[in-house]
mmCIF file of C-alpha atoms in Angstrom:
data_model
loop_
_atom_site.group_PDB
_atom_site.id
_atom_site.type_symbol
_atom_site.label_atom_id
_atom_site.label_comp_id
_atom_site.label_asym_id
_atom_site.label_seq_id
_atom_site.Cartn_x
_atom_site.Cartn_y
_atom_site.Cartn_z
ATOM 1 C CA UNK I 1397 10.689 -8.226 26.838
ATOM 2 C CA UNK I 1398 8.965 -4.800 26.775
ATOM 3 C CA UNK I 1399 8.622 -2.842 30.206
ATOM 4 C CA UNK I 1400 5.834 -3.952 31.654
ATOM 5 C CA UNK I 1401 2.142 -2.080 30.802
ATOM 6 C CA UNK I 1402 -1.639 -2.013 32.307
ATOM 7 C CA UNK I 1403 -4.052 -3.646 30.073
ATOM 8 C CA UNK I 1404 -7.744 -4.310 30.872
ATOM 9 C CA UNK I 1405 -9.304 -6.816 28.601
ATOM 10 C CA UNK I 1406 -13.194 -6.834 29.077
ATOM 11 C CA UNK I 1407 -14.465 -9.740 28.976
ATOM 12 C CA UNK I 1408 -12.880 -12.952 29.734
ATOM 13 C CA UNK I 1409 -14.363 -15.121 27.170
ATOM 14 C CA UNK I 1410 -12.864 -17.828 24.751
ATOM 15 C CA UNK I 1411 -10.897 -14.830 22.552
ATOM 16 C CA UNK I 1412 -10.343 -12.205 25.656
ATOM 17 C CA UNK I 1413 -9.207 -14.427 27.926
ATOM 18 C CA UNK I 1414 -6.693 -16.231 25.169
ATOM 19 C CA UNK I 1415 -5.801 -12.264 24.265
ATOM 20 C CA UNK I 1416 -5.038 -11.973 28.142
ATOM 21 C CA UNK I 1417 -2.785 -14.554 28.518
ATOM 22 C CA UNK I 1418 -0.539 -13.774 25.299
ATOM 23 C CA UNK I 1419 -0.342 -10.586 26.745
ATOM 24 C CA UNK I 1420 0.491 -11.692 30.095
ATOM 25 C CA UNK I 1421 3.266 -13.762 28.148
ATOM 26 C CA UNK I 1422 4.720 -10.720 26.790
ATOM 27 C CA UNK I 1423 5.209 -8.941 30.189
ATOM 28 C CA UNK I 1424 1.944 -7.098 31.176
ATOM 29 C CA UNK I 1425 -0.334 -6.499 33.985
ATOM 30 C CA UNK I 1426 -4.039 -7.545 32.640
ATOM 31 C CA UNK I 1427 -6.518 -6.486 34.482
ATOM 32 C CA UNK I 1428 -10.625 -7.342 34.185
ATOM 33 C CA UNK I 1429 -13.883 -7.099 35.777
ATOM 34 C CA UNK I 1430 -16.192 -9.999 36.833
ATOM 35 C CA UNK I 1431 -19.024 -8.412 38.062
ATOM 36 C CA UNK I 1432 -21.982 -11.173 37.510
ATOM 37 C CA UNK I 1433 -19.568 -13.440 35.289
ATOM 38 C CA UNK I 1434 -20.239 -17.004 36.223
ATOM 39 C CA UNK I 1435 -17.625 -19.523 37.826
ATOM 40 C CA UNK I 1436 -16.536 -20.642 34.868
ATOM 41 C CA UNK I 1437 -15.442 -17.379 33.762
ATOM 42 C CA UNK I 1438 -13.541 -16.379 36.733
ATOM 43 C CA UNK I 1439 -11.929 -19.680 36.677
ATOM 44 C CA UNK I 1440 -10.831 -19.027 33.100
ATOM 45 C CA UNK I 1441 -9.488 -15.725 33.990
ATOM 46 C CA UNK I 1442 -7.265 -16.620 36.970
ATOM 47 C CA UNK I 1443 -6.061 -19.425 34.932
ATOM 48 C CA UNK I 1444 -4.803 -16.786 31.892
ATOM 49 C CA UNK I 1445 -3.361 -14.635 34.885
ATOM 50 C CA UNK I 1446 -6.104 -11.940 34.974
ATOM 51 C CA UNK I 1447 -6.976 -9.650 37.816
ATOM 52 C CA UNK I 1448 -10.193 -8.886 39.091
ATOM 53 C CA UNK I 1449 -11.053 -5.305 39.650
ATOM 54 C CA UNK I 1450 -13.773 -2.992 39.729
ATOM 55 C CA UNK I 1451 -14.654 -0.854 36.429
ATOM 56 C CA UNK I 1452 -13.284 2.812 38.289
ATOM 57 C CA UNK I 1453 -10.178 0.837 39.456
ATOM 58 C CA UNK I 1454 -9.672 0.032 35.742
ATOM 59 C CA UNK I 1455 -9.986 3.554 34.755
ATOM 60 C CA UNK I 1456 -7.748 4.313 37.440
ATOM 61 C CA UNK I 1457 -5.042 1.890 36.890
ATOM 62 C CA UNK I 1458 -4.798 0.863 32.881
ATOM 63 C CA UNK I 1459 -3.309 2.507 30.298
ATOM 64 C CA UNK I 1460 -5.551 0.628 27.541
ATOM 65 C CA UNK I 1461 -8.645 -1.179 27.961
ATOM 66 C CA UNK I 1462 -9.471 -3.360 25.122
ATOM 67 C CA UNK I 1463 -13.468 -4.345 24.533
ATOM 68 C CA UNK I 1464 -13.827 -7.955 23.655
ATOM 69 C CA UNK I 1465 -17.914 -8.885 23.902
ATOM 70 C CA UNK I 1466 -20.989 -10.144 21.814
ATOM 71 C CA UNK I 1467 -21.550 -7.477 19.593
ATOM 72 C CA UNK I 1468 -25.050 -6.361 21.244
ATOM 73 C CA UNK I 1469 -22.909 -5.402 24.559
ATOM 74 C CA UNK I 1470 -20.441 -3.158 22.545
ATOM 75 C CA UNK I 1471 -22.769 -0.204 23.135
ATOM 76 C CA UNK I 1472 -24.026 -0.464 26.469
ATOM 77 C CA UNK I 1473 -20.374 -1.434 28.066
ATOM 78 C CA UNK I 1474 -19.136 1.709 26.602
ATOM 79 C CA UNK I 1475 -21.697 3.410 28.331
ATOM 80 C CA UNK I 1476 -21.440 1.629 31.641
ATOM 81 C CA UNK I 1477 -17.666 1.954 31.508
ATOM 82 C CA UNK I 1478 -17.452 5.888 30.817
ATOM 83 C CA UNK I 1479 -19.689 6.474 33.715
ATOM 84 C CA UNK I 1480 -17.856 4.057 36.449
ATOM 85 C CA UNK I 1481 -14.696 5.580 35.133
ATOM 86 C CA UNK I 1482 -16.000 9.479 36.677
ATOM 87 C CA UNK I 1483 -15.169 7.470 40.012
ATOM 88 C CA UNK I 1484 -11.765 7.066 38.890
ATOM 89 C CA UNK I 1485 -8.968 8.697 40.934
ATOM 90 C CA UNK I 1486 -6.243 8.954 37.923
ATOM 91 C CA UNK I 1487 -3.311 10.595 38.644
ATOM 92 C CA UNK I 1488 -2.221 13.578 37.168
ATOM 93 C CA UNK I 1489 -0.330 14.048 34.320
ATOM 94 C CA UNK I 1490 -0.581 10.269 33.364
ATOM 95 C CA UNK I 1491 -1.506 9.427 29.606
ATOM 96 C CA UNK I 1492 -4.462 9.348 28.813
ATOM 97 C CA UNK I 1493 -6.488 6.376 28.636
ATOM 98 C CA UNK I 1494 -7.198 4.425 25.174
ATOM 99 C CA UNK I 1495 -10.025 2.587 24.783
ATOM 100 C CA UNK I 1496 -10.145 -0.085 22.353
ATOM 101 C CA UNK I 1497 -13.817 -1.124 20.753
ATOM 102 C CA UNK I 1498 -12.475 -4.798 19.118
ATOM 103 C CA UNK I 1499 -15.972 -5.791 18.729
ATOM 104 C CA UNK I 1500 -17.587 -7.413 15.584
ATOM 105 C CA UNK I 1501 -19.607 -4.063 15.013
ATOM 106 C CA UNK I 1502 -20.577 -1.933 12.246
ATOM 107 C CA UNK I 1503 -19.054 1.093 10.906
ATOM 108 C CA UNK I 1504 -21.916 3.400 12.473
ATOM 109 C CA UNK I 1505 -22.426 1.751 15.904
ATOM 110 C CA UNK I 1506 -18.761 1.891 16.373
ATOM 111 C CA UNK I 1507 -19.112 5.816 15.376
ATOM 112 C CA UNK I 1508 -21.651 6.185 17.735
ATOM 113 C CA UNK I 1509 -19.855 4.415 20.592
ATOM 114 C CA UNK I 1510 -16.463 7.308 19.790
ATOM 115 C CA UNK I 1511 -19.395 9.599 19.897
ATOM 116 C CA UNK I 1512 -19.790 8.522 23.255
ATOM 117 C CA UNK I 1513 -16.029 9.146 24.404
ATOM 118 C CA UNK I 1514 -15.960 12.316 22.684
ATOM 119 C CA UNK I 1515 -19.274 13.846 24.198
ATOM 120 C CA UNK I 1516 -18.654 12.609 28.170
ATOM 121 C CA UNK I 1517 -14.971 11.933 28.204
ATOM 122 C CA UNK I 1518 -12.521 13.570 26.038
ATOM 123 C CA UNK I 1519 -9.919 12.552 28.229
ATOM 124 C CA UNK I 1520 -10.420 8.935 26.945
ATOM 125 C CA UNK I 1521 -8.745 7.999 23.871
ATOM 126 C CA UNK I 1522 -10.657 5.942 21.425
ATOM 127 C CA UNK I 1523 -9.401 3.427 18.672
ATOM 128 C CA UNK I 1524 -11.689 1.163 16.564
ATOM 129 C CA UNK I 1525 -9.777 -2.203 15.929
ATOM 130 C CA UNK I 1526 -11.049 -5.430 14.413
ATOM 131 C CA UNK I 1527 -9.960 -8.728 15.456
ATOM 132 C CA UNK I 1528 -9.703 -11.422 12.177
ATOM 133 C CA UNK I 1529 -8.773 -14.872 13.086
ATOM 134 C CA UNK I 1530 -9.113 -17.176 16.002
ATOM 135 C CA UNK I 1531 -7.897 -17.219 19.954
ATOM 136 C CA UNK I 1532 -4.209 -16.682 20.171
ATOM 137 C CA UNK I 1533 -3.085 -19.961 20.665
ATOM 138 C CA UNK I 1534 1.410 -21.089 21.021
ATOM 139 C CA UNK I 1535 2.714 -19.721 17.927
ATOM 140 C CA UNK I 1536 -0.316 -18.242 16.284
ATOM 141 C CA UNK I 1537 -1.843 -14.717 16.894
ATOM 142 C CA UNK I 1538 -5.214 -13.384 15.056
ATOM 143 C CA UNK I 1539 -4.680 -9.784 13.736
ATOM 144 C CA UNK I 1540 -6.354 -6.711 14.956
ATOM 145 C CA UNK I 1541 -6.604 -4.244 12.379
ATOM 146 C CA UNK I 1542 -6.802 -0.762 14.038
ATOM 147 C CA UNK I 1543 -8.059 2.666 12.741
ATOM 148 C CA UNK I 1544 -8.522 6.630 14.693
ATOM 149 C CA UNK I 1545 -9.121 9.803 14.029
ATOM 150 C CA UNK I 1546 -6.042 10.433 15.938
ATOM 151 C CA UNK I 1547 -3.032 8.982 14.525
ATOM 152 C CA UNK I 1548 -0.954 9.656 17.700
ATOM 153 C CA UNK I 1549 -3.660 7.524 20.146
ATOM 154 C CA UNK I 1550 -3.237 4.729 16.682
ATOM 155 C CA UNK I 1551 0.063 4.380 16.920
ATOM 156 C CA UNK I 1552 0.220 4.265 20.789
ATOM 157 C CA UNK I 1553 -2.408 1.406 20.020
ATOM 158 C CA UNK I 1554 0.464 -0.173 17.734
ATOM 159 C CA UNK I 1555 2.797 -0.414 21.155
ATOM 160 C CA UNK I 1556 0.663 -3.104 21.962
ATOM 161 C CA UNK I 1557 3.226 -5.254 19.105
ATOM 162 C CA UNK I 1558 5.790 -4.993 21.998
ATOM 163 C CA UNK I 1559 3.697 -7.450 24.546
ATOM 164 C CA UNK I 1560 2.631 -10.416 21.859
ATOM 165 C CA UNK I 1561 0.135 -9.382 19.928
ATOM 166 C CA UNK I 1562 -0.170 -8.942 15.958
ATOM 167 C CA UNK I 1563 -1.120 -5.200 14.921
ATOM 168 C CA UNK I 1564 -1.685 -3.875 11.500
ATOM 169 C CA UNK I 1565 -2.650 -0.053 11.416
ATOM 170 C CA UNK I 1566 -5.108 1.732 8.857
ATOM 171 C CA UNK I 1567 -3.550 5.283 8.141
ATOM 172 C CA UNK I 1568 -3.680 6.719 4.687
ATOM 173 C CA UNK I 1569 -7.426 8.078 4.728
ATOM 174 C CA UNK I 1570 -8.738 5.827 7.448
ATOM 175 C CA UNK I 1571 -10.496 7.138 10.669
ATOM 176 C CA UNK I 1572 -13.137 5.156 13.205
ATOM 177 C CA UNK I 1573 -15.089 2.921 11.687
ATOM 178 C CA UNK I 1574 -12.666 1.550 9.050
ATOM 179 C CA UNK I 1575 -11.203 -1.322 10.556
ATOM 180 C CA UNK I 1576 -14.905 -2.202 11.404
ATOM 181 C CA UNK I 1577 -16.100 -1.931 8.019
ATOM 182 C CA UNK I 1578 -12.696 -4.373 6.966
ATOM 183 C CA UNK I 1579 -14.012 -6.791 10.228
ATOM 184 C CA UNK I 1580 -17.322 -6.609 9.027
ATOM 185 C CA UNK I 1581 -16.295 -7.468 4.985
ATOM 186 C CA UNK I 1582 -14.012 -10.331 5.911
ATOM 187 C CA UNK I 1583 -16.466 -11.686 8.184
ATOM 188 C CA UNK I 1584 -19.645 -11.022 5.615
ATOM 189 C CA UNK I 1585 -17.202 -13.504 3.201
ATOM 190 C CA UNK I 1586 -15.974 -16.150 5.501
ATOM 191 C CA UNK I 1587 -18.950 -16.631 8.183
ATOM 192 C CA UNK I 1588 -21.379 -15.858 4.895
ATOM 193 C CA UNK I 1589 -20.045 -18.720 2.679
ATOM 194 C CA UNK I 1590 -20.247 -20.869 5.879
ATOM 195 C CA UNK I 1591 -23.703 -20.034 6.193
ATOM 196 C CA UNK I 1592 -24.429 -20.751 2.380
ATOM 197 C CA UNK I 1593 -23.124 -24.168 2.809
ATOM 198 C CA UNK I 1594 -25.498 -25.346 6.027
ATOM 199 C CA UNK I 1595 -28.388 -23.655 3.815
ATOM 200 C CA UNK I 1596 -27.898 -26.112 0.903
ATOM 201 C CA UNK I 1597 -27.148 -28.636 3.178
ATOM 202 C CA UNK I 1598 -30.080 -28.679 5.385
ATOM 203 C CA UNK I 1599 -32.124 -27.678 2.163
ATOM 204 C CA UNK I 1600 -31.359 -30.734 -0.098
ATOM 205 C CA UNK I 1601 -31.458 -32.931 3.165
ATOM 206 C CA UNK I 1602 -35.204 -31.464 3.645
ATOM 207 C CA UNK I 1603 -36.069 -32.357 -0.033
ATOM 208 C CA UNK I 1604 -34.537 -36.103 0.828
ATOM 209 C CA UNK I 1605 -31.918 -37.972 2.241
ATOM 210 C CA UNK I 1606 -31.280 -38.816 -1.297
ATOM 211 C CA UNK I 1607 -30.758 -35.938 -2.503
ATOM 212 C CA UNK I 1608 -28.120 -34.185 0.490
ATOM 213 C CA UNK I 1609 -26.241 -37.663 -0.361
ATOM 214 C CA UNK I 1610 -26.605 -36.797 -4.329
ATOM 215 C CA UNK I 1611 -25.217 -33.222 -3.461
ATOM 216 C CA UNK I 1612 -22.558 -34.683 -1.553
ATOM 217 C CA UNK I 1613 -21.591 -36.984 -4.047
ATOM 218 C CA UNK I 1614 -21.460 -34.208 -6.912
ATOM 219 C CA UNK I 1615 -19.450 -32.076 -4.542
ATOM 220 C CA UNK I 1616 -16.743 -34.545 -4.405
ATOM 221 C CA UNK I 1617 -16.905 -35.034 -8.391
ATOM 222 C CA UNK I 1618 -17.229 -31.457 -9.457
ATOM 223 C CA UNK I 1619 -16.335 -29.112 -6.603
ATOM 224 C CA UNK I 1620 -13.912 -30.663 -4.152
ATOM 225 C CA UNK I 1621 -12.590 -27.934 -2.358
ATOM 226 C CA UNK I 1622 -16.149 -26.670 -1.589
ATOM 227 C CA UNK I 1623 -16.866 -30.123 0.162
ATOM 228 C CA UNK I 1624 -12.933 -29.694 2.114
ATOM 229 C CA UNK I 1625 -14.156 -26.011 2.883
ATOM 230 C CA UNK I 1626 -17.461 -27.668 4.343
ATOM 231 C CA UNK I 1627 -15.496 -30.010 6.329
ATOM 232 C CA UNK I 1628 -13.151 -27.612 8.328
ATOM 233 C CA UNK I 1629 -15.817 -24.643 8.649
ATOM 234 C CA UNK I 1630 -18.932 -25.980 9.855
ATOM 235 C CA UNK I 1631 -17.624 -28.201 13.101
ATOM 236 C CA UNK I 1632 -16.291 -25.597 14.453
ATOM 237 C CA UNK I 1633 -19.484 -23.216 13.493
ATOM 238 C CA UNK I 1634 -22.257 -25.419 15.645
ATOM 239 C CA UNK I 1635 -21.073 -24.188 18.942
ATOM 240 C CA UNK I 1636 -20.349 -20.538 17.840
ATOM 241 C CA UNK I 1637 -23.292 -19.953 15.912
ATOM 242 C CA UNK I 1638 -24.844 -17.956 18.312
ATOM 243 C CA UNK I 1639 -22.388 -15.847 18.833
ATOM 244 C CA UNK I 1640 -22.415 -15.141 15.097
ATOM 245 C CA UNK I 1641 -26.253 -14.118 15.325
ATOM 246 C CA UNK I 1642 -25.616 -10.331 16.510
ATOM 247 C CA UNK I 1643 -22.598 -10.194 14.350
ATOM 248 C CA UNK I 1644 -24.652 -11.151 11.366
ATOM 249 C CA UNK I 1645 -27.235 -8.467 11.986
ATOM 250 C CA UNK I 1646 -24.610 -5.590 11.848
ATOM 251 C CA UNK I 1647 -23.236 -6.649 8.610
ATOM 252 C CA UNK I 1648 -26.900 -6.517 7.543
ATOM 253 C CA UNK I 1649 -26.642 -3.195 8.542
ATOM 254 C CA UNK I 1650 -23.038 -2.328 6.870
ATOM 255 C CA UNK I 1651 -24.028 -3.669 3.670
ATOM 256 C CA UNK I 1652 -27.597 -1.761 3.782
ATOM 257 C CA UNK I 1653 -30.467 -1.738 2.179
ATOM 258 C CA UNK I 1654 -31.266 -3.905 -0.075
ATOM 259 C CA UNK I 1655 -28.661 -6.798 -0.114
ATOM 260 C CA UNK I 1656 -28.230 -6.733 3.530
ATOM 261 C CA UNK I 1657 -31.149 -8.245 3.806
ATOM 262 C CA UNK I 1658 -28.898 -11.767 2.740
ATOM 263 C CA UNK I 1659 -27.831 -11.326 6.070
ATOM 264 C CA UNK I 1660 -30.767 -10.816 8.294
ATOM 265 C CA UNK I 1661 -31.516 -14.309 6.422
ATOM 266 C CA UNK I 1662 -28.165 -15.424 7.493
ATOM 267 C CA UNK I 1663 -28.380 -14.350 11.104
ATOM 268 C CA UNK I 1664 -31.994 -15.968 11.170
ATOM 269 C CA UNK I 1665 -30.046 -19.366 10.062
ATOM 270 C CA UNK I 1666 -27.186 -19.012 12.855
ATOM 271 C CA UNK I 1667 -29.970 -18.776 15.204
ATOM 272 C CA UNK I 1668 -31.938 -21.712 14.155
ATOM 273 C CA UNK I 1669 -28.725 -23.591 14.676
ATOM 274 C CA UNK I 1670 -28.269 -22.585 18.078
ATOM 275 C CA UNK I 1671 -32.145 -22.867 18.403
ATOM 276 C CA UNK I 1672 -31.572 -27.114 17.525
ATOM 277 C CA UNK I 1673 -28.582 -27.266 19.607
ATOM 278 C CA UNK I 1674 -30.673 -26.391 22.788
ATOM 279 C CA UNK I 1675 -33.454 -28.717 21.673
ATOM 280 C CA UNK I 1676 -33.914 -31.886 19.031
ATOM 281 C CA UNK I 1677 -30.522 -31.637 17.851
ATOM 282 C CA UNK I 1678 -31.942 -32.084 14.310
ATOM 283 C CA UNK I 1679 -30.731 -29.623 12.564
ATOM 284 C CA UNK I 1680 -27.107 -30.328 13.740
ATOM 285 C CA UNK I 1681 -27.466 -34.530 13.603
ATOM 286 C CA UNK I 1682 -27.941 -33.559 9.670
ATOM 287 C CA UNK I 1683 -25.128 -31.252 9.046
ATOM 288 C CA UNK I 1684 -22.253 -34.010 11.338
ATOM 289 C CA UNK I 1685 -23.519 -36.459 9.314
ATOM 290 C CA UNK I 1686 -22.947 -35.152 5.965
ATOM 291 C CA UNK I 1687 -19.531 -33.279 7.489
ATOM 292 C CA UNK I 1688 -18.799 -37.549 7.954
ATOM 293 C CA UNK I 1689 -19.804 -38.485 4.623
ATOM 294 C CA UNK I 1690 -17.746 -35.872 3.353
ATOM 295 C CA UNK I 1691 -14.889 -37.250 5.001
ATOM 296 C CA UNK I 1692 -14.660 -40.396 3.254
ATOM 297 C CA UNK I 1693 -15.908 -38.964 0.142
ATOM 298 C CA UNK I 1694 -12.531 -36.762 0.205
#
């Protein structure tokens, strides 16, 4: 086991809190903050081993602090962390601090969030990582793909193999905002082809039941693997589909003009899902029951 390191993980949702655990696994000290998080949240985080603390203690005490939010709080934590972290007390001659933006953002906000560290605290490292995959979970681990300007502060980012978790650096030609863009293009294919599914789906079901069970039944004859595909990737999209609204909206704005307005469509779908799970249920009762059919048709 490696000798043991600081981390902060911010926040201590469904992937930071699984994040803090593996790396409590592999011998660190995880620190995060709480401040307004509900029970829930704080039960989750003792239960993965993490330490409360206040955002200047965390700039005190951790050698990394890793951003793991919606993407609409990337921006704004940044800027609420950089100024608690003038409180901080950090010794001298320690390392500096690397900050970690693992947020589903795109290639310019994540530039403008470095901007941040660069303009009020050069003192702060900053590395731009992606996360692809799930929750680390017994023998699995997602991957965070890292880029930086600095290739020293990368690779320092790339100790972070030694406590559990799965790193894969971007060097030749890669600087902030490349692992985003590679977050934001894996994402645009797997969460968009998702999306493109429940479209259909709740399309042909609008036309008539007859003809969602018609498409389901053609699915099965000509196009199997798209009706297995529907089967394993839109159960587990009902409850995260609001999540996926803000993340939607910055590949919009990767892509650009033009045909990122497919996913300004796509994020206006996510939220109509979340929109029926609060409410009639409609929307949802549609899509379970042709994920069923599916099923048997397979």
């Amino acid at each position: 086991m490696a000798t043991n390191c600081t981390i902060a993980v911010i926040a201590a949702g469904a992937m930071g809190s699984a994040v803090a655990r593996r790396l409590v696994q592999g011998g660190c000290t995880v620190l995060t903050n709480l401040d307004g998080r509900s029970e829930a949240t704080r039960k989750r985080a003792a239960e993965c081993g993490m330490e409360a603390k206040s955002l200047s203690e965390i700039a005190n005490q951790a050698s990394y602090v890793l951003s793991i939010l919606p993407p609409s709080n990337a921006f704004s934590f940044a800027e609420r962390f950089l100024q608690e972290s003038k409180a901080a007390k950090r010794i001298a001659n320690a390392e500096p601090l690397v900050f970690v933006d693992c947020n589903a953002v795109s290639p310019p906000t994540v530039k403008r969030i470095s901007t941040l560290f660069g303009q009020w605290s050069p003192t702060i490292k900053f590395v731009d990582s992606g996360i692809i995959g799930g929750p680390p979970q017994e023998a699995y681990n997602p991957t965070f793909y890292a880029s930086a300007d600095d290739k020293d502060v990368l690779n320092k980012f790339g100790e972070l193999s030694n406590f559990g978790l799965k790193i894969s650096l971007l060097k030749e030609g890669a600087g902030v905002g490349d692992a985003s863009a590679l977050k934001m293009s894996y994402a645009g294919i797997t969460k968009g082809t998702t999306a493109l599914f429940t479209t259909m789906i709740l399309a042909a079901h609008a036309s008539s039941p007859a003809t969602a069970e018609a498409l389901l039944h053609e699915l099965g004859d000509s196009q199997p693997e798209f009706l297995r595909r529907i089967t394993r990737t839109i159960p587990p999209m009902l409850p995260k589909a609001y999540r996926w609204v803000g993340e939607m909206e910055e590949i919009g704005s990767f892509v650009g003009e033009g045909e990122g307005v497919i996913y300004e469509g796509i994020a206006k779908l996510y939220k109509r899902i979340e929109q029926s799970l609060n409410s009639d249920q409609e929307d949802v009762q549609v899509l379970k029951k042709f994920v069923e059919e599916a099923k048997k048709e397979l």
